[in-house]
Each structure stands twice: as C-alpha cells, then as structure tokens.
Amino acid sequence: QVQLVESGGGLVQAGGSLRLSCAASGRIFSITTRGWYRQAPGKQRELVATITRGGSANTNYADSVKGRFTISRDNDKNTVYLQMNNLKPEDTATYYCNAETYGINYWGKGTLVTVSS
C-alpha cells in the first residue's frame, strides 16, 4: 500500500501562484512514476504532469500547463511538488496526487485550487 497526502491548495487570483505538495508513505520503493491530475466540476479527471522516479526524472506535461507549471520531486522526503504560476480561472479544479506502481495506481484525496478572475 501507498498513502498519499496532498497540501497547498487554496484561493488565488488570476496570474498568481501556488505550490502543491504530495507526501508519500508506505511501500514507496514500488513507485515508478508520480504525478498530478485534476478534475473540474462536471469534467473528467485529466493529467496535469508526471515525473519518473529514476535518476533521469523524466517529466511530462499537459499542453494546457506547459510553461506555467513545474513538477519536481524530493526523493529524500518522498514528496512531489507542483509549482503553478500564472494561474488562470480554467485551472480551477480539485488536484489529485498519483503514484504508479507495478499494476496499481494510488490516489490522494485531492486538494482544491480555485482561481478567481
């Protein structure tokens, strides 16, 4: 089992910044990829960004956040971050932390990000 706890959501004005954190515990050695997804009201959950656990730390971003969001990790703290800059109202959503293992996906409970215009 892997447990994920997100933090850092909140209310911000358009153009502002927020940093989300996701701390992992449990069988963290089994994690291959960490990521952030989001779900806006009435919409499906969508990928925001992912980062691999290996030394290369390969990253992947949704086109809608490229150049504004940055995913990073601190392996010593078992924590992944999502730095969100130049936020837009359309970024409003519940953001979920994800951890992929061999065959099982784990999810956090989510943290709400609201961007006002």
Coordinates of C-alpha atoms in Angstrom, one line a residue:
Q1 CA 0.0 0.0 0.0
V2 CA 1.0 3.6 -0.7
Q3 CA -0.5 6.5 1.1
L4 CA -0.6 10.0 -0.5
V5 CA -1.4 13.3 1.2
E6 CA -1.7 16.5 -0.7
S7 CA -1.4 20.0 0.6
G8 CA -1.1 23.6 -0.7
G9 CA -4.4 24.2 -2.4
G10 CA -6.4 27.4 -1.9
L11 CA -7.9 30.5 -3.4
V12 CA -5.7 32.7 -5.7
Q13 CA -6.3 35.5 -8.1
A14 CA -5.6 35.0 -11.8
G15 CA -2.0 35.5 -12.5
G16 CA -1.0 34.3 -9.1
S17 CA 1.0 31.2 -8.0
L18 CA 0.5 28.2 -5.7
R19 CA 2.7 25.2 -4.9
L20 CA 1.1 21.9 -4.2
S21 CA 2.9 19.1 -2.2
C22 CA 2.3 15.4 -2.1
A23 CA 3.9 13.3 0.5
A24 CA 4.1 9.5 0.1
S25 CA 4.4 6.8 2.7
G26 CA 4.1 3.1 2.8
R27 CA 5.6 0.9 0.0
I28 CA 7.3 3.8 -1.7
F29 CA 10.0 1.6 -3.1
S30 CA 7.4 0.2 -5.5
I31 CA 6.5 3.6 -7.1
T32 CA 7.7 4.1 -10.7
T33 CA 6.0 7.4 -11.6
R34 CA 4.5 10.2 -9.6
G35 CA 2.0 12.7 -11.0
W36 CA -0.7 15.3 -10.6
Y37 CA -4.1 15.1 -12.1
R38 CA -7.1 17.5 -11.8
Q39 CA -10.8 17.3 -12.1
A40 CA -13.0 20.4 -12.6
P41 CA -16.7 20.2 -11.8
G42 CA -18.6 18.3 -14.5
K43 CA -15.5 17.2 -16.3
Q44 CA -13.3 14.1 -16.4
R45 CA -10.1 13.8 -14.5
E46 CA -7.2 14.8 -16.6
L47 CA -3.4 14.6 -16.4
V48 CA -1.5 17.7 -15.4
A49 CA 2.1 16.5 -15.1
T50 CA 4.1 13.4 -14.3
I51 CA 7.7 12.7 -13.2
T52 CA 9.5 9.4 -13.1
R53 CA 11.2 8.2 -10.0
G54 CA 14.5 7.2 -11.6
G55 CA 17.6 9.3 -11.8
S56 CA 16.6 10.9 -15.1
A57 CA 13.4 12.3 -13.6
N58 CA 11.6 12.5 -16.9
T59 CA 8.7 14.9 -16.9
N60 CA 5.5 15.1 -18.9
Y61 CA 3.0 18.0 -19.0
A62 CA -0.4 18.6 -20.4
D63 CA -0.3 21.2 -23.2
S64 CA -2.6 23.5 -21.2
V65 CA 0.0 23.9 -18.4
K66 CA 3.3 23.8 -20.3
G67 CA 5.4 26.8 -19.5
R68 CA 3.4 27.6 -16.4
F69 CA 3.5 24.6 -14.2
T70 CA 6.6 22.7 -13.0
I71 CA 6.6 19.3 -11.4
S72 CA 9.6 18.3 -9.2
R73 CA 10.5 15.8 -6.5
D74 CA 12.5 15.4 -3.4
N75 CA 13.2 11.7 -3.0
D76 CA 14.7 12.1 0.5
K77 CA 11.3 13.5 1.6
N78 CA 9.3 11.2 -0.6
T79 CA 7.5 14.3 -1.8
V80 CA 6.5 15.6 -5.2
Y81 CA 5.7 19.3 -5.8
L82 CA 3.7 21.1 -8.4
Q83 CA 4.6 24.8 -8.8
M84 CA 1.8 26.6 -10.6
N85 CA 2.5 30.0 -11.9
N86 CA 0.4 32.4 -14.0
L87 CA -2.8 30.6 -12.8
K88 CA -5.9 31.1 -14.9
P89 CA -9.6 30.6 -13.9
E90 CA -9.7 27.5 -16.1
D91 CA -7.1 25.9 -13.8
T92 CA -9.8 25.8 -11.1
A93 CA -10.2 22.1 -10.1
T94 CA -9.5 19.6 -7.4
Y95 CA -5.9 18.4 -7.9
Y96 CA -5.1 14.8 -7.1
C97 CA -1.7 13.3 -6.4
N98 CA -1.0 10.0 -8.1
A99 CA 1.6 7.2 -7.7
E100 CA 2.0 4.4 -10.1
T101 CA 3.4 1.1 -9.1
Y102 CA 3.6 -2.2 -10.9
G103 CA 0.0 -2.7 -11.7
I104 CA -1.7 -0.4 -9.1
N105 CA -2.4 3.3 -9.2
Y106 CA -2.7 5.1 -5.9
W107 CA -4.5 8.4 -5.3
G108 CA -4.6 11.1 -2.7
K109 CA -7.9 12.6 -1.5
G110 CA -7.3 15.8 -3.5
T111 CA -6.8 19.5 -2.8
L112 CA -9.0 22.2 -4.2
V113 CA -7.5 25.1 -6.2
T114 CA -9.7 28.0 -7.0
V115 CA -8.5 30.8 -9.3
S116 CA -10.6 33.9 -9.4
S117 CA -10.8 36.2 -12.3

